[in-house]
């Protein structure tokens, strides 16, 4: 008997038929004698619809009110799933983020979880009830509703699994697991059976949409094993863990190719080449919660620098506002903004010990006549910002070039 947290995303609970399928799946695990906690997202495109609805009334709605609105999506699903299970003869009880004890920072729309006191969930389990918890939402110490950022239900699930000391967390989705790249872009992509937290974190952060990056971080920090699998079949999915059993030196150099179309590049020309310039720019962006990804600084002329960086395209309006202010403060000559940028990344634990991986990536892009706008590296990934129109070709060429298109 195990304590299992299962998470079902929006597409798995899109309509009554889907909810019934999810209920059956939960019941199946419960009938095997497991303690079950279930985290669900809003049904189908509910969150998008709520955002559109809000925009019709106020396109700059206060973030607090947006959180209040968006949290209702998940609240519909928890009650509907609990009702369905009850109709099937199971004792199921639903909890909002607050009732499940999920405390977050007081940052609207992308709050981080500070702590979880899952007392009511534990009490329900002790009574052999199935606990259903709303994903994506929490509460501040001051009592306001917050949301965790788009896709945040994954993070709710893994954080709850960690807080409950669950045996593992199953993330159910509409694909069979984590793929070497998105099969919609490269049909030769195949499912990865097992992957380390670090590689998964890079893949998720670099744009592999199947898992919310923050849930992988939580999994890593608390050693919570994550199983990503399909809600439409019983196939084994992808296990994300510390890869304890992997032979130390038999790692694939590249285990996946990730991409993100939703990138914008920002440049500011002619800022002073002196201590504190970059600190001031990036502090200001951070204070406004604009996440910066790749950064390049280059000398432009004597005592003046050019700084370029990438942000998510969604953050571009905010970044623009800040950078126009910086331009004025630093008497900079010019700013520029490009929103048709994509980022492609190769990820793999063996990369650091395999010289030439980055060079090979640049060569593959060059052979395909693809220009690189920016480069960033870490121990286990190399990312290139390129023009969005080149992205599909780049992903396919890299997937093939690094031997991922052949059957393992
Ligand atoms: N419903 C939220 C969203 O659509 C959270 C989630 O699905 O994980 O982003
Ligand atoms: Mg999701």
XYZ file of C-alpha atoms and ligand atoms in Angstrom:
418
model
C 0.000 0.000 0.000
C 1.312 3.391 -0.959
C 0.389 7.019 -0.608
C 0.064 8.301 -4.152
C -0.591 11.799 -5.432
C -2.128 11.805 -8.899
C -2.457 14.927 -11.008
C -4.745 15.333 -13.991
C -4.339 18.273 -16.334
C -7.020 20.300 -18.081
C -7.282 18.092 -21.169
C -7.793 15.002 -18.969
C -10.812 16.581 -17.252
C -12.211 18.562 -20.190
C -15.799 17.215 -20.082
C -18.035 14.882 -18.038
C -16.858 11.830 -19.968
C -13.222 12.717 -19.240
C -14.002 13.336 -15.567
C -15.617 9.914 -15.374
C -12.518 8.357 -16.924
C -10.338 10.129 -14.366
C -12.607 8.996 -11.522
C -12.274 5.388 -12.725
C -8.521 5.713 -12.850
C -8.392 7.102 -9.310
C -10.770 4.404 -8.078
C -8.588 1.729 -9.684
C -5.580 2.872 -7.643
C -7.704 3.244 -4.500
C -9.074 -0.284 -4.901
C -5.516 -1.602 -4.851
C -5.362 -0.359 -1.252
C -3.511 2.910 -1.846
C -4.156 6.197 -0.074
C -5.129 8.605 -2.817
C -4.686 12.344 -3.154
C -5.757 13.805 -6.486
C -4.799 17.227 -7.820
C -6.721 18.599 -10.784
C -6.493 21.527 -13.179
C -9.353 23.548 -14.585
C -11.449 21.781 -17.243
C -10.094 22.060 -20.801
C -9.525 25.661 -21.826
C -11.355 27.132 -18.838
C -8.386 29.202 -17.655
C -7.924 30.709 -21.148
C -11.625 31.512 -21.354
C -11.574 33.190 -17.961
C -8.601 35.304 -19.057
C -10.461 36.349 -22.232
C -13.534 37.177 -20.213
C -11.511 39.374 -17.884
C -9.852 41.130 -20.834
C -13.230 42.090 -22.226
C -13.975 44.014 -19.074
C -10.535 45.292 -18.135
C -7.388 44.510 -20.105
C -5.242 45.649 -17.196
C -7.241 43.975 -14.458
C -5.711 44.103 -10.960
C -3.692 40.915 -10.493
C -5.455 40.158 -7.248
C -8.781 40.028 -9.069
C -7.275 37.872 -11.824
C -6.151 35.342 -9.223
C -9.573 35.427 -7.605
C -11.130 34.685 -11.000
C -8.675 32.058 -12.266
C -8.792 30.037 -9.051
C -12.468 29.312 -9.739
C -11.526 27.057 -12.670
C -9.894 24.434 -10.479
C -12.632 24.746 -7.884
C -15.175 23.550 -10.456
C -13.134 20.456 -11.232
C -12.487 19.356 -7.637
C -16.169 19.379 -6.733
C -17.215 17.681 -9.986
C -14.618 14.929 -9.547
C -15.588 14.404 -5.907
C -19.263 14.153 -6.931
C -18.432 11.642 -9.635
C -16.487 9.444 -7.228
C -19.273 9.658 -4.686
C -21.767 8.587 -7.353
C -19.535 5.555 -7.956
C -19.743 4.670 -4.269
C -16.396 6.104 -3.125
C -15.928 8.560 -0.291
C -14.208 11.536 -1.856
C -13.866 15.036 -0.498
C -12.604 18.165 -2.247
C -10.311 20.889 -0.894
C -9.351 24.321 -2.200
C -5.714 25.368 -1.902
C -6.522 27.109 1.343
C -8.272 24.090 2.818
C -5.291 21.954 1.839
C -3.021 24.359 3.733
C -1.049 25.657 0.743
C 0.549 28.948 1.788
C 2.262 31.034 -0.899
C 4.142 34.284 -1.185
C 2.044 37.384 -1.677
C 2.850 37.621 -5.382
C -0.184 37.563 -7.606
C -0.299 35.363 -10.725
C 3.000 33.528 -10.165
C 3.222 32.942 -6.438
C 5.653 30.379 -5.081
C 4.609 27.904 -2.415
C 6.135 28.728 0.972
C 4.778 25.853 3.005
C 2.021 23.285 3.128
C 0.182 22.175 6.228
C -1.973 19.415 4.766
C -3.794 18.558 7.995
C -7.238 18.316 6.462
C -5.936 16.163 3.645
C -4.270 13.832 6.148
C -7.457 13.652 8.203
C -9.409 12.701 5.091
C -6.874 9.985 4.273
C -7.068 8.672 7.830
C -10.808 8.263 7.253
C -10.005 6.335 4.062
C -11.413 9.117 1.915
C -10.028 10.127 -1.450
C -8.750 13.711 -1.114
C -9.196 15.936 -4.155
C -7.179 19.156 -4.131
C -7.406 22.181 -6.426
C -4.192 22.691 -8.355
C -2.632 26.026 -9.268
C -3.876 27.930 -6.221
C -2.812 28.849 -2.738
C -3.310 31.498 -0.115
C -1.131 34.201 1.342
C -0.543 34.612 5.059
C -2.819 37.647 4.730
C -5.659 35.482 3.433
C -5.670 36.385 -0.258
C -6.085 33.831 -3.023
C -3.020 33.467 -5.252
C -2.238 31.379 -8.320
C 1.068 29.708 -9.117
C 1.487 30.655 -12.780
C 0.202 28.879 -15.886
C 0.652 25.146 -15.671
C 1.091 25.429 -11.902
C -1.051 22.425 -10.985
C 1.958 20.173 -11.571
C 3.761 22.108 -8.864
C 0.807 21.788 -6.479
C 0.875 18.025 -7.007
C 4.579 17.481 -6.441
C 4.698 19.917 -3.513
C 1.762 18.152 -1.914
C 3.449 14.788 -2.514
C 6.558 16.143 -0.774
C 4.586 17.587 2.151
C 2.658 14.324 2.611
C 5.802 12.260 2.133
C 3.992 10.360 -0.620
C 5.622 7.373 -2.270
C 5.428 9.044 -5.651
C 3.554 11.564 -7.731
C 1.886 10.547 -10.983
C 1.371 13.347 -13.474
C -1.263 12.278 -15.989
C -1.308 14.062 -19.287
C -2.417 13.586 -22.874
C 0.906 12.160 -24.086
C 2.722 8.965 -23.087
C 5.515 10.683 -21.194
C 8.501 12.921 -21.825
C 9.766 12.761 -25.405
C 13.183 13.443 -26.888
C 11.449 16.400 -28.535
C 7.884 17.381 -29.359
C 6.531 14.672 -31.726
C 4.380 17.313 -33.426
C 7.568 18.948 -34.653
C 9.680 15.813 -35.153
C 7.678 12.632 -35.779
C 10.801 10.544 -35.053
C 10.821 11.676 -31.411
C 10.515 8.858 -28.891
C 9.550 8.504 -25.253
C 12.307 8.688 -22.631
C 11.888 5.884 -20.038
C 13.789 7.517 -17.204
C 15.445 10.881 -16.789
C 17.237 12.723 -13.999
C 15.731 15.725 -12.218
C 18.487 17.953 -13.592
C 17.953 16.985 -17.216
C 14.185 17.164 -16.822
C 14.506 20.571 -15.222
C 16.490 21.846 -18.187
C 14.092 20.263 -20.683
C 11.063 21.692 -18.881
C 12.643 25.116 -18.458
C 13.772 25.135 -22.081
C 10.204 24.663 -23.246
C 9.247 20.968 -23.147
C 5.665 21.743 -22.112
C 4.879 18.410 -20.515
C 5.956 19.387 -16.981
C 5.990 22.699 -15.144
C 9.680 23.373 -14.374
C 8.943 24.344 -10.786
C 7.454 20.933 -10.042
C 10.721 19.320 -11.095
C 12.649 21.623 -8.755
C 10.385 20.658 -5.877
C 10.761 16.990 -6.799
C 14.514 17.327 -6.794
C 14.661 19.233 -3.505
C 12.506 16.706 -1.679
C 13.480 13.567 -3.591
C 9.908 13.016 -4.777
C 9.752 10.555 -7.633
C 7.587 11.777 -10.521
C 5.941 9.480 -13.057
C 4.678 11.296 -16.166
C 2.151 9.151 -18.023
C -0.932 9.166 -20.201
C -4.438 9.352 -18.785
C -5.701 7.594 -21.922
C -3.780 4.306 -21.561
C -1.872 2.250 -18.998
C 1.553 2.435 -20.674
C 4.553 3.085 -18.510
C 5.473 6.719 -18.896
C 8.674 8.536 -17.956
C 10.154 8.294 -14.467
C 11.839 11.465 -13.237
C 14.133 10.785 -10.291
C 17.753 10.957 -9.218
C 18.668 8.147 -11.643
C 20.246 6.259 -8.761
C 20.837 3.124 -10.804
C 22.405 4.683 -13.887
C 25.926 3.588 -14.760
C 28.028 6.610 -13.957
C 29.806 6.959 -17.257
C 27.272 5.625 -19.670
C 25.260 8.691 -20.205
C 23.951 9.830 -23.503
C 25.547 13.116 -24.413
C 22.254 14.561 -25.561
C 18.966 13.222 -24.227
C 16.546 15.747 -25.662
C 15.971 18.800 -27.819
C 13.706 21.444 -26.334
C 12.350 24.598 -27.852
C 10.401 27.665 -26.928
C 8.723 29.823 -29.556
C 7.587 32.363 -27.050
C 10.804 34.350 -26.722
C 11.611 38.023 -27.216
C 15.015 39.675 -27.456
C 15.663 43.041 -25.881
C 18.754 45.169 -26.485
C 19.969 48.432 -25.070
C 22.842 50.197 -26.815
C 25.402 52.532 -25.405
C 25.045 52.114 -21.652
C 27.960 53.124 -19.383
C 30.719 50.498 -18.984
C 30.988 50.795 -15.228
C 30.130 48.750 -12.140
C 26.442 48.774 -11.301
C 24.938 49.238 -14.769
C 23.897 45.625 -15.280
C 22.969 45.329 -11.606
C 20.572 48.236 -11.893
C 18.935 47.002 -15.102
C 18.447 43.442 -13.934
C 17.425 44.429 -10.396
C 14.694 46.585 -11.824
C 13.499 43.769 -14.093
C 13.601 41.290 -11.197
C 11.649 43.607 -8.935
C 8.923 43.690 -11.575
C 9.053 39.871 -11.774
C 10.300 39.846 -15.356
C 12.305 36.632 -15.766
C 15.420 37.131 -17.824
C 16.988 34.163 -19.574
C 20.007 34.609 -21.871
C 22.194 37.678 -21.371
C 24.989 39.072 -23.505
C 27.082 42.130 -22.761
C 29.593 43.354 -25.288
C 31.809 46.403 -25.488
C 30.417 48.732 -28.090
C 32.850 51.624 -28.089
C 35.066 53.182 -25.459
C 33.353 53.091 -22.067
C 30.012 52.098 -23.540
C 28.392 48.644 -23.713
C 25.597 46.924 -25.487
C 23.451 44.606 -23.359
C 21.021 42.125 -24.907
C 18.836 39.620 -23.148
C 15.823 37.412 -23.745
C 12.530 37.325 -21.880
C 9.325 35.411 -22.382
C 7.294 37.147 -25.103
C 4.498 37.600 -22.545
C 6.793 39.745 -20.425
C 7.873 41.925 -23.360
C 5.433 44.811 -22.704
C 6.614 45.058 -19.084
C 10.270 44.736 -20.117
C 9.765 47.461 -22.748
C 8.380 49.863 -20.193
C 11.338 49.251 -17.894
C 13.936 49.476 -20.657
C 12.567 52.782 -21.950
C 13.042 54.133 -18.436
C 16.598 52.686 -18.371
C 17.354 54.290 -21.711
C 16.447 57.637 -20.231
C 18.328 57.049 -16.957
C 21.545 55.920 -18.672
C 21.326 58.358 -21.603
C 21.514 55.275 -23.817
C 21.338 55.777 -27.542
C 18.869 53.161 -28.535
C 16.775 50.186 -27.484
C 15.484 47.422 -29.727
C 12.915 44.694 -29.331
C 12.463 41.529 -31.410
C 9.509 39.315 -30.645
C 9.807 36.681 -33.385
C 12.544 34.782 -31.594
C 12.672 31.129 -30.595
C 15.089 29.226 -28.440
C 16.312 25.729 -29.200
C 18.255 23.789 -26.596
C 20.035 20.486 -26.410
C 20.038 18.885 -22.974
C 22.020 15.985 -21.586
C 23.809 14.984 -18.407
C 26.866 13.745 -20.245
C 27.502 17.017 -22.028
C 30.142 18.504 -19.815
C 32.418 15.509 -20.274
C 31.866 15.317 -24.016
C 33.908 18.023 -25.650
C 32.596 19.336 -28.893
C 28.881 18.986 -28.193
C 28.337 22.741 -28.445
C 30.501 22.985 -31.557
C 28.490 20.207 -33.150
C 25.271 22.072 -32.404
C 26.582 25.258 -34.050
C 27.767 23.258 -37.052
C 24.382 21.622 -37.509
C 22.706 25.035 -37.416
C 25.280 26.445 -39.833
C 24.774 23.594 -42.286
C 21.107 24.509 -42.270
C 21.909 28.152 -42.844
C 20.382 29.170 -39.526
C 21.788 32.263 -37.884
C 22.366 32.249 -34.119
C 21.268 35.410 -32.286
C 22.426 34.420 -28.813
C 24.025 31.471 -27.044
C 23.792 30.268 -23.460
C 25.292 27.195 -21.850
C 25.150 25.328 -18.565
C 26.733 22.070 -17.468
C 23.968 20.097 -19.098
C 22.553 22.261 -21.871
C 23.378 24.528 -24.766
C 20.717 26.958 -25.961
C 20.613 29.120 -29.061
C 18.201 31.937 -29.748
C 17.272 31.922 -33.432
C 14.570 33.382 -35.654
C 11.222 31.771 -35.041
C 10.800 30.881 -38.710
C 13.899 28.642 -38.515
C 12.794 26.793 -35.408
C 11.174 23.665 -36.816
C 14.072 23.051 -39.165
C 16.559 23.559 -36.322
C 14.802 21.143 -33.976
C 14.574 18.440 -36.618
C 18.179 18.828 -37.701
C 19.460 18.722 -34.098
C 17.300 15.738 -33.181
C 18.703 13.838 -36.141
C 22.247 15.182 -35.807
C 22.547 14.017 -32.198
C 21.334 10.525 -33.020
C 17.956 10.824 -31.313
C 15.988 9.961 -34.429
C 17.305 6.400 -34.550
C 15.591 3.797 -32.438
C 17.392 3.287 -29.141
N -5.425 25.844 -15.003
C -4.118 26.408 -14.957
C -3.616 26.682 -16.368
O -4.319 26.450 -17.325
C -3.147 25.566 -14.193
C -2.839 24.220 -14.791
O -3.539 23.748 -15.659
O -1.858 23.617 -14.372
O -2.529 27.168 -16.528
Mg 0.050 21.263 -17.750
